[in-house]
mmCIF file of C-alpha atoms in Angstrom:
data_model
loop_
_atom_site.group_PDB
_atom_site.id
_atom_site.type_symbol
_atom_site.label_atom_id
_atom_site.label_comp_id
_atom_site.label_asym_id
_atom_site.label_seq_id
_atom_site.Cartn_x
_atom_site.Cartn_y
_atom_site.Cartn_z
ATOM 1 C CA UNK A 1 -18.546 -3.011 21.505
ATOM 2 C CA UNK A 2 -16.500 -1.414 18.621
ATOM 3 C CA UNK A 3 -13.061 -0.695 18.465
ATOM 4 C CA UNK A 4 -11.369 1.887 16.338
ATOM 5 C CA UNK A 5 -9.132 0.049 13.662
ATOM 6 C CA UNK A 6 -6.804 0.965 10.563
ATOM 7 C CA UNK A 7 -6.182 -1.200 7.331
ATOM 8 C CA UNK A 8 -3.866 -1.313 4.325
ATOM 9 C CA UNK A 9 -4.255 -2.999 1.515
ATOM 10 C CA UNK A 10 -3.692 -2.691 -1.840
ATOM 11 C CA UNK A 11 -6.946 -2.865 -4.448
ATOM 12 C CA UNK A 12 -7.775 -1.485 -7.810
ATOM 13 C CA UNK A 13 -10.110 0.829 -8.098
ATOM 14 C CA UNK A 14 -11.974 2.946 -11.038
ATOM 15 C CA UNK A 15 -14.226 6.165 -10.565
ATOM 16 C CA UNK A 16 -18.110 5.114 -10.748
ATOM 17 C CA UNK A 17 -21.712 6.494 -9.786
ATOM 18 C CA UNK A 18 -23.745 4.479 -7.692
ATOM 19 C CA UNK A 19 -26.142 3.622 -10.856
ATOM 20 C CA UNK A 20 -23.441 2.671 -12.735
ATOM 21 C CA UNK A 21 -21.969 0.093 -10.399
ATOM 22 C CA UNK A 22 -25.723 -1.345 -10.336
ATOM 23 C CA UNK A 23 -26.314 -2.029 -13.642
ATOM 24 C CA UNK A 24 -22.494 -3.699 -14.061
ATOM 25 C CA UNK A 25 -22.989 -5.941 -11.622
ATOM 26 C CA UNK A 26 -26.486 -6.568 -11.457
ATOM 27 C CA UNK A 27 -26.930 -5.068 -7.741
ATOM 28 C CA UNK A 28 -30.046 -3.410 -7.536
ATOM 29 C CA UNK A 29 -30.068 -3.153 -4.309
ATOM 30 C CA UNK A 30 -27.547 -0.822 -3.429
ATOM 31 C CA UNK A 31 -29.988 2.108 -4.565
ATOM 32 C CA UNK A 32 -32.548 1.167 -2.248
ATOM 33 C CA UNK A 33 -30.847 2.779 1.041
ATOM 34 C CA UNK A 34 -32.346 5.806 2.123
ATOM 35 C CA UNK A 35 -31.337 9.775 0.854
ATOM 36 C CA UNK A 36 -28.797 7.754 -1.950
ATOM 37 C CA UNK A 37 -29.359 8.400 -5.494
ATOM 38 C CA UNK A 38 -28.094 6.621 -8.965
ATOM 39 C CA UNK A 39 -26.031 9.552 -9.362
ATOM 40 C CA UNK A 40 -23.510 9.168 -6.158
ATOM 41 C CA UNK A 41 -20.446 9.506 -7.020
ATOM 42 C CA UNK A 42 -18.052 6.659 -5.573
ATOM 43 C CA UNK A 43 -15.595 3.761 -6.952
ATOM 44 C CA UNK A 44 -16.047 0.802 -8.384
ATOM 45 C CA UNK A 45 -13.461 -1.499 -6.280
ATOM 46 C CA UNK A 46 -11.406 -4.746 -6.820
ATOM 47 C CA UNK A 47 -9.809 -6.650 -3.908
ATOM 48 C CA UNK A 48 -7.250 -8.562 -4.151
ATOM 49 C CA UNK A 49 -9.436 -11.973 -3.952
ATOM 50 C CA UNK A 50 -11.134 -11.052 -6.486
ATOM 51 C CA UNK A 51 -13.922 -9.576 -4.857
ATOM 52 C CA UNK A 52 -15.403 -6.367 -5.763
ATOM 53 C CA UNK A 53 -18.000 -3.683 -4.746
ATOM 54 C CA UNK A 54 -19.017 -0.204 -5.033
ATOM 55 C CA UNK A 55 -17.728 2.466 -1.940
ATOM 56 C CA UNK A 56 -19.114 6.347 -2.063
ATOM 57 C CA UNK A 57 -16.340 8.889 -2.952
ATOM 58 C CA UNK A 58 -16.288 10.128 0.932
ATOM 59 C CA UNK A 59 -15.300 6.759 2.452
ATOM 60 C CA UNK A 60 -13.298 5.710 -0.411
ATOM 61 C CA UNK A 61 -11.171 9.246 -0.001
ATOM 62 C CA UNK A 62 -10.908 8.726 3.772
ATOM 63 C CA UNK A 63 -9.302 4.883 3.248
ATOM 64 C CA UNK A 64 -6.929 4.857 0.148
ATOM 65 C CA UNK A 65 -4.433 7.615 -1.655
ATOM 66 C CA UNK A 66 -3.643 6.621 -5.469
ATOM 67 C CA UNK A 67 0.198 4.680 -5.363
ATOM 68 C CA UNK A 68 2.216 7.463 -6.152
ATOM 69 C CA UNK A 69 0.712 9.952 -3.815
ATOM 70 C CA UNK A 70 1.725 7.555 0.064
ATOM 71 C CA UNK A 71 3.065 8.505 2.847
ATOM 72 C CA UNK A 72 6.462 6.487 4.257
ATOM 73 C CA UNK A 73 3.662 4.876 6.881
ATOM 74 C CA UNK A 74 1.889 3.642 3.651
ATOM 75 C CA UNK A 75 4.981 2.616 1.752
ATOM 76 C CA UNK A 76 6.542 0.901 5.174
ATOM 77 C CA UNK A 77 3.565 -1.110 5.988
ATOM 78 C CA UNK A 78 3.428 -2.107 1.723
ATOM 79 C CA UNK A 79 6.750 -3.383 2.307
ATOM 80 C CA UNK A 80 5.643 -5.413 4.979
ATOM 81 C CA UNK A 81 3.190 -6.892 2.902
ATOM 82 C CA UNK A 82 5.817 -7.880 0.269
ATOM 83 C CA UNK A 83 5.825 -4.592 -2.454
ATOM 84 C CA UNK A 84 8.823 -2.629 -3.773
ATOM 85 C CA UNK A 85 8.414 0.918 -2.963
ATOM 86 C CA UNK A 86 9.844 4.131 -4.437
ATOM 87 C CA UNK A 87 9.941 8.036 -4.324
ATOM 88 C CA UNK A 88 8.804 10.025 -7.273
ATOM 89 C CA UNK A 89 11.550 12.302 -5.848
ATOM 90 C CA UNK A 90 14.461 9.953 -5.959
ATOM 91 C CA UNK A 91 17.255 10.888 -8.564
ATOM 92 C CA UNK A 92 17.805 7.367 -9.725
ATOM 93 C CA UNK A 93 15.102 5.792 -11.502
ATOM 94 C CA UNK A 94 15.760 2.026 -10.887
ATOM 95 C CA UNK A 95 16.253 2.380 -6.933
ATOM 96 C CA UNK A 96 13.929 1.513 -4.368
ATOM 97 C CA UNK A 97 13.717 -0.686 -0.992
ATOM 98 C CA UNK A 98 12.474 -3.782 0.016
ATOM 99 C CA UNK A 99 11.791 -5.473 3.068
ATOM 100 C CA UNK A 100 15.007 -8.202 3.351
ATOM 101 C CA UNK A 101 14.405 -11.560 5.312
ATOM 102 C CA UNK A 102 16.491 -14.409 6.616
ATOM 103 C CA UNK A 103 19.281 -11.934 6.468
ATOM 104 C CA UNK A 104 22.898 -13.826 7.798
ATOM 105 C CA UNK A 105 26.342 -13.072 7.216
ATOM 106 C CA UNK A 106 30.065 -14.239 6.895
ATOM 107 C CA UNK A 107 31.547 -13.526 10.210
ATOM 108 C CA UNK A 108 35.959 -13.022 10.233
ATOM 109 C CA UNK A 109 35.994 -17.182 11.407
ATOM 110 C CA UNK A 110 33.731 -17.761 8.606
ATOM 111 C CA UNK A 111 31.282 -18.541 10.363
ATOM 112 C CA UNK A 112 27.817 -18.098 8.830
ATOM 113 C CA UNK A 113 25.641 -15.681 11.826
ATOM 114 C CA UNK A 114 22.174 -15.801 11.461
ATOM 115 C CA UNK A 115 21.115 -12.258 11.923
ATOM 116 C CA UNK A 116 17.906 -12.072 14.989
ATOM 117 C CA UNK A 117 16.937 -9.456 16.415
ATOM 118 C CA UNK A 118 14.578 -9.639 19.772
ATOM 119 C CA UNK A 119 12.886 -6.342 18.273
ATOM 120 C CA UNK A 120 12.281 -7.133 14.661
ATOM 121 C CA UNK A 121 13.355 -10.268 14.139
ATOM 122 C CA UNK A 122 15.638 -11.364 10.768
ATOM 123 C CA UNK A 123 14.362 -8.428 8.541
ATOM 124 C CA UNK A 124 15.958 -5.380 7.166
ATOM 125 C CA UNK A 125 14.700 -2.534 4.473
ATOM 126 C CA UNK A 126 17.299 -2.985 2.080
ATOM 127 C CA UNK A 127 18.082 0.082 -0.708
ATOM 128 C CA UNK A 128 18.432 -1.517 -3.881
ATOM 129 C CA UNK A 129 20.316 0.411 -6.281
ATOM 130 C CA UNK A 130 22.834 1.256 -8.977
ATOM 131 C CA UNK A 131 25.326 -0.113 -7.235
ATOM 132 C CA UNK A 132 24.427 -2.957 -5.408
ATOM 133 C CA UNK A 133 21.936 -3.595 -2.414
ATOM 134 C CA UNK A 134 22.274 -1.927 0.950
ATOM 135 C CA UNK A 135 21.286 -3.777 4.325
ATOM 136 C CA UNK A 136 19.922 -1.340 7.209
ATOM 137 C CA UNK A 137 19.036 1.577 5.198
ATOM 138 C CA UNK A 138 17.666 4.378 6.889
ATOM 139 C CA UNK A 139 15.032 6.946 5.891
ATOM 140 C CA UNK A 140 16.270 10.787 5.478
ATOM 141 C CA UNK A 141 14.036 13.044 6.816
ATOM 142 C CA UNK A 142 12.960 14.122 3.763
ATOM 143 C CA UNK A 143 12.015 10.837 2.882
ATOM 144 C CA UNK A 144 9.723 10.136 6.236
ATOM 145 C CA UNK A 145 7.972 13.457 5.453
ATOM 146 C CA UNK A 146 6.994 12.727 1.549
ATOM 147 C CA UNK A 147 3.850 12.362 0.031
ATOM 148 C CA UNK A 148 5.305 10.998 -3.152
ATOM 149 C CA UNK A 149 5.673 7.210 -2.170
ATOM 150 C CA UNK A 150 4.762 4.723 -5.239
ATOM 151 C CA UNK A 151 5.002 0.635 -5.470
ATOM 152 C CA UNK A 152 7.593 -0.723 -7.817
ATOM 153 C CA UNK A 153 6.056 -3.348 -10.534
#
């Protein structure tokens, strides 16, 4: 039986009719399905393994938005998989957050506290900025609601 499911991933992707796609890589048979013509438009499409195929422009539009263009649910499950992410509509250029791990801390006995939580375990978004990096940092509201979320090279 099926089950409904939703990915993210990051791939590279170029605009590409159907024809075009065949000839590169020698695929022939991807213009033998029925009602489909050389002349669909679609994406040629690199995974991350190296693995690449052709996807019509419907289902490609439906699964990925252009880096730049994410939602915070994009950009927070990027982070997750180990990106830098930034607004567009942030002031200063150089600042963006990252997901922070095996986060522990100098208590007042100087002690050194492994920081666990039950919930998330030892991670944090941290802001990294002009002026240092902060631990916790918390989305605005404004920056839950954007559409202008990019990864950080």
């Amino acid at each position: 039986m099926f089950e409904s499911y939703i990915g993210t991933k990051r791939i590279d992707a170029e605009p590409m009719i159907r024809g075009e796609y065949a000839k590169l890589s020698g695929r022939n048979s991807i213009l033998t399905e029925k009602g489909e013509s050389e002349s669909d438009k679609g994406f040629h499409v690199r995974y991350p393994d190296g693995y690449e195929s052709w996807s019509p422009k419907s289902a490609f539009d439906a699964a990925y938005r252009k880096s730049g263009n994410m939602t915070f649910g994009h950009a927070i499950e990027l982070l997750k998989l180990g990106c830098k992410m930034a607004r567009k509509g942030w002031n200063g250029k150089s600042q963006y957050i990252e997901l922070a791990t095996n986060i522990s801390y100098i208590n007042a006995c100087k002690d050194c506290v492994n920081a666990n939580h039950d919930a998330i375990g030892n991670a944090a978004i941290a802001f990294v900025g002009t002026s240092g990096v902060q631990l916790g940092w918390l989305a605005s509201q404004a920056d839950m609601l954007a559409e202008d979320w990019c990864i950080v090279e």
